[in-house]
mmCIF file of C-alpha atoms in Angstrom:
data_model
loop_
_atom_site.group_PDB
_atom_site.id
_atom_site.type_symbol
_atom_site.label_atom_id
_atom_site.label_comp_id
_atom_site.label_asym_id
_atom_site.label_seq_id
_atom_site.Cartn_x
_atom_site.Cartn_y
_atom_site.Cartn_z
ATOM 1 C CA MET A 279 18.325 6.325 -21.310
ATOM 2 C CA LEU A 280 16.010 5.483 -24.198
ATOM 3 C CA GLU A 281 14.081 2.912 -22.153
ATOM 4 C CA ILE A 282 13.182 5.376 -19.439
ATOM 5 C CA HIS A 283 11.842 7.840 -21.990
ATOM 6 C CA LEU A 284 9.742 5.131 -23.642
ATOM 7 C CA ILE A 285 8.347 4.073 -20.258
ATOM 8 C CA LEU A 286 7.574 7.675 -19.351
ATOM 9 C CA LEU A 287 5.734 8.240 -22.639
ATOM 10 C CA PHE A 288 3.767 5.029 -22.061
ATOM 11 C CA MET A 289 2.840 6.160 -18.536
ATOM 12 C CA ILE A 290 1.730 9.601 -19.740
ATOM 13 C CA ALA A 291 -0.411 8.045 -22.475
ATOM 14 C CA ALA A 292 -1.977 5.596 -20.008
ATOM 15 C CA ALA A 293 -2.706 8.404 -17.534
ATOM 16 C CA ILE A 294 -4.425 10.481 -20.227
ATOM 17 C CA ILE A 295 -6.478 7.431 -21.258
ATOM 18 C CA ALA A 296 -7.407 6.819 -17.618
ATOM 19 C CA VAL A 297 -8.762 10.341 -17.292
ATOM 20 C CA GLU A 298 -10.510 10.517 -20.647
ATOM 21 C CA VAL A 299 -12.164 7.125 -21.010
ATOM 22 C CA ARG A 300 -15.847 6.869 -20.093
ATOM 23 C CA ASP A 301 -16.024 3.347 -18.683
ATOM 24 C CA MET A 302 -14.960 3.011 -15.034
ATOM 25 C CA LEU A 303 -13.359 -0.418 -15.425
ATOM 26 C CA SER A 304 -11.254 0.658 -18.417
ATOM 27 C CA SER A 305 -10.118 3.659 -16.430
ATOM 28 C CA VAL A 306 -9.039 1.414 -13.540
ATOM 29 C CA VAL A 307 -7.102 -0.812 -15.943
ATOM 30 C CA ALA A 308 -5.347 2.238 -17.380
ATOM 31 C CA VAL A 309 -4.369 3.339 -13.851
ATOM 32 C CA GLY A 310 -2.911 -0.132 -13.344
ATOM 33 C CA ALA A 311 -0.880 0.291 -16.521
ATOM 34 C CA VAL A 312 0.565 3.516 -15.117
ATOM 35 C CA GLY A 313 1.615 1.685 -11.952
ATOM 36 C CA ILE A 314 3.237 -1.174 -13.829
ATOM 37 C CA GLY A 315 5.110 1.375 -15.947
ATOM 38 C CA LEU A 316 6.375 3.044 -12.778
ATOM 39 C CA SER A 317 7.557 -0.319 -11.472
ATOM 40 C CA LEU A 318 9.442 -0.937 -14.730
ATOM 41 C CA ALA A 319 10.978 2.517 -14.485
ATOM 42 C CA PHE A 320 12.278 1.750 -10.993
ATOM 43 C CA LEU A 321 13.733 -1.490 -12.321
ATOM 44 C CA VAL A 322 15.488 0.318 -15.184
ATOM 45 C CA LEU A 323 16.875 2.868 -12.723
ATOM 46 C CA LYS A 324 18.368 -0.032 -10.670
ATOM 47 C CA ALA A 325 16.121 0.221 -7.621
ATOM 48 C CA PRO A 326 14.702 -3.290 -7.188
ATOM 49 C CA ASP A 327 13.454 -2.522 -3.657
ATOM 50 C CA LEU A 328 11.108 0.134 -4.931
ATOM 51 C CA ALA A 329 10.155 -1.986 -7.951
ATOM 52 C CA ILE A 330 8.975 -4.869 -5.749
ATOM 53 C CA MET A 331 7.110 -2.512 -3.454
ATOM 54 C CA GLN A 332 5.473 -0.635 -6.336
ATOM 55 C CA LEU A 333 4.411 -3.890 -7.986
ATOM 56 C CA VAL A 334 2.715 -5.381 -4.923
ATOM 57 C CA VAL A 335 1.090 -2.111 -3.883
ATOM 58 C CA GLU A 336 -0.175 -1.673 -7.421
ATOM 59 C CA ILE A 337 -1.736 -5.140 -7.450
ATOM 60 C CA LEU A 338 -3.437 -4.578 -4.094
ATOM 61 C CA SER A 339 -4.834 -1.175 -5.027
ATOM 62 C CA LEU A 340 -5.971 -2.521 -8.395
ATOM 63 C CA ILE A 341 -7.872 -5.354 -6.702
ATOM 64 C CA ILE A 342 -9.555 -2.873 -4.357
ATOM 65 C CA LEU A 343 -10.427 -0.516 -7.234
ATOM 66 C CA VAL A 344 -11.803 -3.295 -9.443
ATOM 67 C CA ARG A 345 -13.791 -4.657 -6.529
ATOM 68 C CA ALA A 346 -15.210 -1.212 -5.870
ATOM 69 C CA THR A 347 -16.058 -0.312 -9.476
ATOM 70 C CA SER A 348 -16.923 -3.579 -11.195
ATOM 71 C CA HIS A 349 -20.582 -3.672 -10.178
ATOM 72 C CA ARG A 350 -21.691 -0.169 -10.937
ATOM 73 C CA ASP A 351 -20.731 2.904 -12.846
ATOM 74 C CA LEU A 352 -20.571 5.909 -10.611
ATOM 75 C CA PRO A 353 -22.717 8.772 -11.868
ATOM 76 C CA PHE A 354 -20.646 11.565 -13.320
ATOM 77 C CA SER A 355 -22.179 14.986 -13.016
ATOM 78 C CA ALA A 356 -20.812 17.674 -15.272
ATOM 79 C CA SER A 357 -23.645 20.184 -15.025
ATOM 80 C CA GLY A 358 -24.466 22.772 -12.397
ATOM 81 C CA ARG A 359 -22.272 25.004 -10.247
ATOM 82 C CA TRP A 360 -19.866 25.573 -13.097
ATOM 83 C CA VAL A 361 -18.896 29.054 -11.861
ATOM 84 C CA PHE A 362 -17.827 27.710 -8.486
ATOM 85 C CA ASN A 363 -16.052 24.747 -10.058
ATOM 86 C CA THR A 364 -14.135 26.902 -12.541
ATOM 87 C CA VAL A 365 -13.111 29.472 -9.945
ATOM 88 C CA SER A 366 -11.989 26.840 -7.453
ATOM 89 C CA THR A 367 -10.018 24.929 -10.097
ATOM 90 C CA ILE A 368 -8.245 28.038 -11.391
ATOM 91 C CA SER A 369 -7.430 29.275 -7.895
ATOM 92 C CA PHE A 370 -6.118 25.843 -6.921
ATOM 93 C CA ILE A 371 -3.874 25.761 -9.997
ATOM 94 C CA LEU A 372 -2.582 29.270 -9.249
ATOM 95 C CA ILE A 373 -1.843 28.455 -5.600
ATOM 96 C CA PHE A 374 -0.147 25.232 -6.669
ATOM 97 C CA LEU A 375 2.034 27.023 -9.218
ATOM 98 C CA ALA A 376 3.011 29.703 -6.686
ATOM 99 C CA CYS A 377 3.969 27.124 -4.054
ATOM 100 C CA ALA A 378 5.851 25.088 -6.657
ATOM 101 C CA TYR A 379 7.793 28.195 -7.762
ATOM 102 C CA ILE A 380 8.815 29.031 -4.199
ATOM 103 C CA SER A 381 9.829 25.477 -3.366
ATOM 104 C CA LEU A 382 11.680 24.894 -6.650
ATOM 105 C CA LEU A 383 13.794 27.989 -6.000
ATOM 106 C CA ASN A 384 14.952 26.479 -2.709
ATOM 107 C CA LEU A 385 15.775 23.009 -4.015
ATOM 108 C CA PRO A 386 19.433 22.085 -4.486
ATOM 109 C CA VAL A 387 20.633 21.546 -8.044
ATOM 110 C CA PHE A 388 20.015 18.028 -9.331
ATOM 111 C CA GLY A 389 23.131 15.922 -8.877
ATOM 112 C CA ALA A 390 24.687 18.293 -6.336
ATOM 113 C CA PRO A 391 23.266 17.447 -2.925
ATOM 114 C CA GLN A 392 23.840 19.913 -0.118
ATOM 115 C CA LEU A 393 24.528 17.311 2.550
ATOM 116 C CA ARG A 394 27.336 15.648 0.659
ATOM 117 C CA GLU A 395 29.256 14.670 3.786
ATOM 118 C CA LEU A 396 26.175 13.013 5.231
ATOM 119 C CA SER A 397 25.660 10.843 2.140
ATOM 120 C CA LYS A 398 29.341 9.945 2.117
ATOM 121 C CA PHE A 399 29.056 8.978 5.778
ATOM 122 C CA TYR A 400 26.031 6.813 5.008
ATOM 123 C CA ILE A 401 27.779 5.046 2.135
ATOM 124 C CA ASP A 402 31.034 4.496 4.022
ATOM 125 C CA GLU A 403 29.786 3.527 7.452
ATOM 126 C CA ALA A 404 26.470 1.811 6.780
ATOM 127 C CA ARG A 405 27.862 -1.699 6.665
ATOM 128 C CA THR A 406 29.982 -1.458 9.798
ATOM 129 C CA LEU A 407 27.591 0.584 11.928
ATOM 130 C CA THR A 408 24.345 -1.223 11.239
ATOM 131 C CA ALA A 409 25.537 -4.706 10.226
ATOM 132 C CA THR A 410 23.307 -4.747 7.174
ATOM 133 C CA GLU A 411 24.298 -5.342 3.582
ATOM 134 C CA ASN A 412 21.433 -3.522 1.918
ATOM 135 C CA ILE A 413 22.236 0.167 2.274
ATOM 136 C CA VAL A 414 18.714 1.305 1.445
ATOM 137 C CA GLU A 415 17.281 -0.792 4.244
ATOM 138 C CA SER A 416 20.004 0.259 6.667
ATOM 139 C CA ILE A 417 19.238 3.932 6.039
ATOM 140 C CA ALA A 418 15.478 3.461 6.122
ATOM 141 C CA LEU A 419 15.281 1.338 9.263
ATOM 142 C CA ARG A 420 18.419 2.353 11.184
ATOM 143 C CA PHE A 421 19.742 5.857 10.470
ATOM 144 C CA ARG A 422 16.329 7.251 9.685
ATOM 145 C CA ALA A 423 14.142 5.150 11.916
ATOM 146 C CA TYR A 424 11.984 8.207 12.617
ATOM 147 C CA ASP A 425 11.052 8.317 8.922
ATOM 148 C CA SER A 426 9.924 4.720 9.123
ATOM 149 C CA LEU A 427 8.022 5.595 12.277
ATOM 150 C CA GLY A 428 6.187 8.304 10.356
ATOM 151 C CA GLU A 429 5.417 5.897 7.537
ATOM 152 C CA ALA A 430 4.058 3.283 9.939
ATOM 153 C CA THR A 431 2.051 5.996 11.704
ATOM 154 C CA ALA A 432 0.509 7.022 8.395
ATOM 155 C CA ILE A 433 -0.592 3.443 7.699
ATOM 156 C CA VAL A 434 -2.004 2.959 11.194
ATOM 157 C CA VAL A 435 -3.883 6.269 11.041
ATOM 158 C CA ALA A 436 -5.291 5.338 7.620
ATOM 159 C CA THR A 437 -6.451 1.978 8.971
ATOM 160 C CA ILE A 438 -8.057 3.578 12.014
ATOM 161 C CA GLY A 439 -9.767 6.154 9.819
ATOM 162 C CA VAL A 440 -11.201 3.574 7.427
ATOM 163 C CA LEU A 441 -12.334 1.344 10.290
ATOM 164 C CA ALA A 442 -13.985 4.310 12.003
ATOM 165 C CA ILE A 443 -15.759 5.608 8.901
ATOM 166 C CA ALA A 444 -16.668 2.321 7.210
ATOM 167 C CA ARG A 445 -18.540 0.786 10.113
ATOM 168 C CA ARG A 446 -22.131 -0.257 9.587
ATOM 169 C CA VAL A 447 -23.694 1.037 12.789
ATOM 170 C CA SER A 448 -22.730 4.038 14.820
ATOM 171 C CA ILE A 449 -21.123 3.661 18.211
ATOM 172 C CA LYS A 450 -24.224 4.941 19.968
ATOM 173 C CA GLY A 451 -26.559 2.607 18.084
ATOM 174 C CA LYS A 452 -26.584 -1.121 18.412
ATOM 175 C CA ALA A 453 -23.280 -2.887 18.465
ATOM 176 C CA ASP A 454 -21.284 -3.458 15.299
ATOM 177 C CA ASP A 455 -21.698 -7.077 14.194
ATOM 178 C CA GLU A 456 -18.356 -8.446 15.273
ATOM 179 C CA ARG A 457 -17.312 -11.734 13.823
ATOM 180 C CA MET B 222 -11.212 -27.196 5.090
ATOM 181 C CA ASN B 223 -14.891 -27.363 4.357
ATOM 182 C CA ASP B 224 -15.312 -24.544 1.874
ATOM 183 C CA ASN B 225 -17.130 -26.303 -0.911
ATOM 184 C CA ASP B 226 -20.262 -24.224 -0.629
ATOM 185 C CA ARG B 227 -21.618 -22.000 -3.353
ATOM 186 C CA SER B 228 -20.036 -18.717 -2.258
ATOM 187 C CA GLY B 229 -16.896 -17.446 -3.944
ATOM 188 C CA MET B 230 -15.487 -18.550 -7.271
ATOM 189 C CA THR B 231 -15.435 -21.925 -9.037
ATOM 190 C CA LEU B 232 -13.910 -25.161 -7.761
ATOM 191 C CA ILE B 233 -10.820 -24.697 -9.945
ATOM 192 C CA VAL B 234 -9.996 -21.353 -8.391
ATOM 193 C CA LYS B 235 -10.593 -22.727 -4.902
ATOM 194 C CA THR B 236 -8.294 -25.702 -5.449
ATOM 195 C CA VAL B 237 -5.496 -23.585 -6.901
ATOM 196 C CA THR B 238 -5.883 -21.103 -4.047
ATOM 197 C CA ARG B 239 -5.640 -23.910 -1.511
ATOM 198 C CA LEU B 240 -2.408 -25.092 -3.164
ATOM 199 C CA THR B 241 -0.694 -21.724 -3.594
ATOM 200 C CA LEU B 242 -1.773 -19.956 -0.428
ATOM 201 C CA GLY B 243 1.019 -21.286 1.770
ATOM 202 C CA PHE B 244 3.671 -20.448 -0.793
ATOM 203 C CA ILE B 245 2.475 -16.859 -1.089
ATOM 204 C CA LEU B 246 2.474 -16.457 2.697
ATOM 205 C CA ILE B 247 5.951 -17.949 3.018
ATOM 206 C CA TYR B 248 7.232 -15.701 0.229
ATOM 207 C CA GLY B 249 5.817 -12.627 1.944
ATOM 208 C CA ILE B 250 7.452 -13.542 5.250
ATOM 209 C CA TYR B 251 10.712 -14.266 3.403
ATOM 210 C CA ILE B 252 10.683 -10.884 1.649
ATOM 211 C CA GLY B 253 10.044 -9.202 4.965
ATOM 212 C CA MET B 254 12.757 -11.025 6.876
ATOM 213 C CA ILE B 255 15.617 -10.715 4.351
ATOM 214 C CA GLY B 256 15.126 -6.993 3.878
ATOM 215 C CA HIS B 257 18.468 -6.134 5.482
ATOM 216 C CA SER B 258 20.571 -8.088 3.004
ATOM 217 C CA SER B 259 18.750 -7.974 -0.319
ATOM 218 C CA PRO B 260 15.990 -6.049 -2.055
ATOM 219 C CA GLY B 261 12.781 -6.015 -0.081
ATOM 220 C CA GLY B 262 11.735 -4.919 3.335
ATOM 221 C CA GLY B 263 8.930 -5.016 5.816
ATOM 222 C CA PHE B 264 6.551 -2.981 3.732
ATOM 223 C CA ALA B 265 6.649 -5.155 0.618
ATOM 224 C CA GLY B 266 6.448 -8.331 2.714
ATOM 225 C CA GLY B 267 3.426 -6.989 4.562
ATOM 226 C CA VAL B 268 1.681 -6.111 1.328
ATOM 227 C CA ILE B 269 2.296 -9.631 -0.015
ATOM 228 C CA ILE B 270 0.812 -11.119 3.172
ATOM 229 C CA ALA B 271 -2.220 -8.851 2.837
ATOM 230 C CA LEU B 272 -2.518 -9.948 -0.805
ATOM 231 C CA SER B 273 -2.591 -13.611 0.198
ATOM 232 C CA LEU B 274 -5.434 -12.874 2.638
ATOM 233 C CA VAL B 275 -7.274 -10.930 -0.076
ATOM 234 C CA HIS B 276 -6.718 -13.990 -2.274
ATOM 235 C CA ILE B 277 -8.607 -16.176 0.234
ATOM 236 C CA MET B 278 -11.398 -13.667 0.370
ATOM 237 C CA LEU B 279 -11.821 -13.409 -3.392
ATOM 238 C CA ALA B 280 -11.691 -17.167 -3.923
ATOM 239 C CA PHE B 281 -13.756 -18.496 -1.029
ATOM 240 C CA GLY B 282 -16.109 -15.588 -0.446
ATOM 241 C CA ARG B 283 -16.343 -13.210 2.427
ATOM 242 C CA ASP B 284 -17.800 -15.475 5.101
ATOM 243 C CA ALA B 285 -15.236 -18.252 4.729
ATOM 244 C CA ALA B 286 -12.399 -15.741 4.956
ATOM 245 C CA LEU B 287 -13.818 -13.996 7.998
ATOM 246 C CA ARG B 288 -14.364 -17.343 9.696
ATOM 247 C CA ARG B 289 -10.637 -17.970 9.420
ATOM 248 C CA ILE B 290 -9.401 -14.474 10.329
ATOM 249 C CA HIS B 291 -11.461 -12.491 12.775
ATOM 250 C CA ARG B 292 -11.746 -8.763 12.322
ATOM 251 C CA GLY B 293 -10.858 -8.143 15.938
ATOM 252 C CA THR B 294 -7.632 -10.089 15.469
ATOM 253 C CA LEU B 295 -6.639 -7.786 12.608
ATOM 254 C CA ARG B 296 -7.188 -4.704 14.750
ATOM 255 C CA VAL B 297 -5.245 -6.179 17.666
ATOM 256 C CA LEU B 298 -2.326 -7.148 15.375
ATOM 257 C CA THR B 299 -2.152 -3.691 13.791
ATOM 258 C CA GLY B 300 -2.240 -1.941 17.146
ATOM 259 C CA LEU B 301 0.272 -4.304 18.705
ATOM 260 C CA GLY B 302 2.702 -3.880 15.808
ATOM 261 C CA ALA B 303 2.358 -0.106 15.973
ATOM 262 C CA LEU B 304 2.991 0.011 19.717
ATOM 263 C CA VAL B 305 6.078 -2.215 19.555
ATOM 264 C CA PHE B 306 7.408 -0.211 16.588
ATOM 265 C CA LEU B 307 6.943 3.039 18.522
ATOM 266 C CA TYR B 308 8.638 1.599 21.581
ATOM 267 C CA ILE B 309 11.678 0.361 19.659
ATOM 268 C CA VAL B 310 12.155 3.540 17.636
ATOM 269 C CA LEU B 311 11.740 5.841 20.599
ATOM 270 C CA CYS B 312 14.156 3.851 22.762
ATOM 271 C CA ASN B 313 16.971 2.757 20.481
ATOM 272 C CA PRO B 314 16.602 1.183 17.037
ATOM 273 C CA ASN B 315 20.196 -0.045 16.930
ATOM 274 C CA THR B 316 19.908 -2.887 19.412
ATOM 275 C CA ALA B 317 19.623 -6.553 18.588
ATOM 276 C CA LEU B 318 15.924 -6.435 19.445
ATOM 277 C CA GLY B 319 15.420 -3.591 17.008
ATOM 278 C CA ARG B 320 17.215 -5.370 14.212
ATOM 279 C CA ILE B 321 14.976 -8.393 14.487
ATOM 280 C CA ALA B 322 11.725 -6.785 15.498
ATOM 281 C CA LEU B 323 11.483 -3.682 13.305
ATOM 282 C CA PRO B 324 10.838 -5.505 9.998
ATOM 283 C CA ILE B 325 8.437 -7.911 11.739
ATOM 284 C CA CYS B 326 6.486 -5.008 13.222
ATOM 285 C CA GLU B 327 6.331 -3.218 9.892
ATOM 286 C CA MET B 328 5.147 -6.448 8.270
ATOM 287 C CA LEU B 329 2.415 -6.806 10.907
ATOM 288 C CA ILE B 330 1.259 -3.225 10.575
ATOM 289 C CA VAL B 331 1.137 -3.238 6.792
ATOM 290 C CA GLY B 332 -0.293 -6.733 6.346
ATOM 291 C CA ALA B 333 -2.994 -6.574 8.989
ATOM 292 C CA GLY B 334 -3.778 -2.925 8.354
ATOM 293 C CA LEU B 335 -4.242 -3.155 4.602
ATOM 294 C CA PHE B 336 -6.340 -6.312 4.913
ATOM 295 C CA ALA B 337 -8.464 -4.633 7.595
ATOM 296 C CA ILE B 338 -9.065 -1.736 5.191
ATOM 297 C CA PHE B 339 -10.051 -4.190 2.446
ATOM 298 C CA VAL B 340 -12.433 -6.070 4.757
ATOM 299 C CA ALA B 341 -14.030 -2.837 5.920
ATOM 300 C CA LEU B 342 -14.570 -1.634 2.342
ATOM 301 C CA VAL B 343 -16.031 -4.985 1.231
ATOM 302 C CA LEU B 344 -18.399 -5.100 4.203
ATOM 303 C CA LEU B 345 -19.418 -1.499 3.570
ATOM 304 C CA SER B 346 -20.306 -2.161 -0.071
ATOM 305 C CA LYS B 347 -22.206 -5.325 0.902
ATOM 306 C CA GLY B 348 -24.125 -3.336 3.499
ATOM 307 C CA HIS B 349 -25.074 -0.718 0.931
ATOM 308 C CA ARG B 350 -26.256 -3.371 -1.483
ATOM 309 C CA ASP B 351 -28.344 -5.057 1.202
ATOM 310 C CA SER B 352 -29.976 -1.854 2.311
ATOM 311 C CA GLU B 353 -30.874 -0.714 -1.215
#
C-alpha cells in the first residue's frame, strides 16, 4: 500500500499549493494535479471504471477552468467584514464537526458491511440476472437504476440551471440570439 | 470544411483537429456502448463526446463550432435523453430496450449537457467582454 500513501501525500501537497498560491492559473494547474492523483489512486485500487471517468471529467473541468481564468485574475478581497467572516467560518466548522460526529457514529465498521447478504446476492446473481459481465455497470444501471436516474437528474438540472442563468438577455427583454 | 479564417488557433492545430476528431468521437461512443462488459459506461463516454466538441470549439473558434452544432439541438438532445431515461427507469430497466437504451441515453445527457454548459459559459464571458 506504499503507492496509495505516496499518491495521497502528493494530492494533499497539490491541494495546499492550490489554495496558497497567488496566481489563478497556477492554482488551476494544481487542482488538475489533484484530480490526476485521484485518477491514479483509483487505478491503484483496481477500479478502472472510476479512473477513466475521473480522468475525462478532470480534463473537461480543467479546460473550463483555464478558459475562465486565463484572461484575468479575479480580485481577491481580504479586508472588511472580518467579524462576520470569522464568525460564519467558525460556526460552519462547528456545525460540520457536529454533523460529522453524529454520522460517523452511525456508520458501519470499515470492512464489515451491514447488508452482507445483499452484496453476496449482487456478486452471485449479477451475471445471470442482468446478462452483463461488468458487475459495477450491472449494479449501477440495473439493480440500482434509480441511483442512475438521480445522477442523470442532477446533470440535467445543472444544465438547465446554467442555461437559465447564463443567458444574455432576460426572457422578458428581446429574444436571446439563437443560432 | 471551410474553416480557414482567422478565428481559433493556428493551421497546425486545425489540421490535427480535423484528423483526430472522428477518432475521438468513435472512441467516446465505443466507451459508452461497451460499458456492460468492460470498464467504462455511459457517463465516461458522454464526457469524451463533450470533450471532442469542446476540441472543435477551441481549435476553430466559437462561430465555426456553433455553425456545426446549434445550441437548440443541444437542448433538445439533453431533454430527449432525460425523458427517455426517466421512462425506461420508471417502467422497467431490465428489458431489452433498457439494456440498449440506458447507456445511450446517459451518453446523450452527459455529452450534450456538458457541452451546452461550456457553450453557455463561453458565450457569457464573451458577452461580458463585449459590454465592458
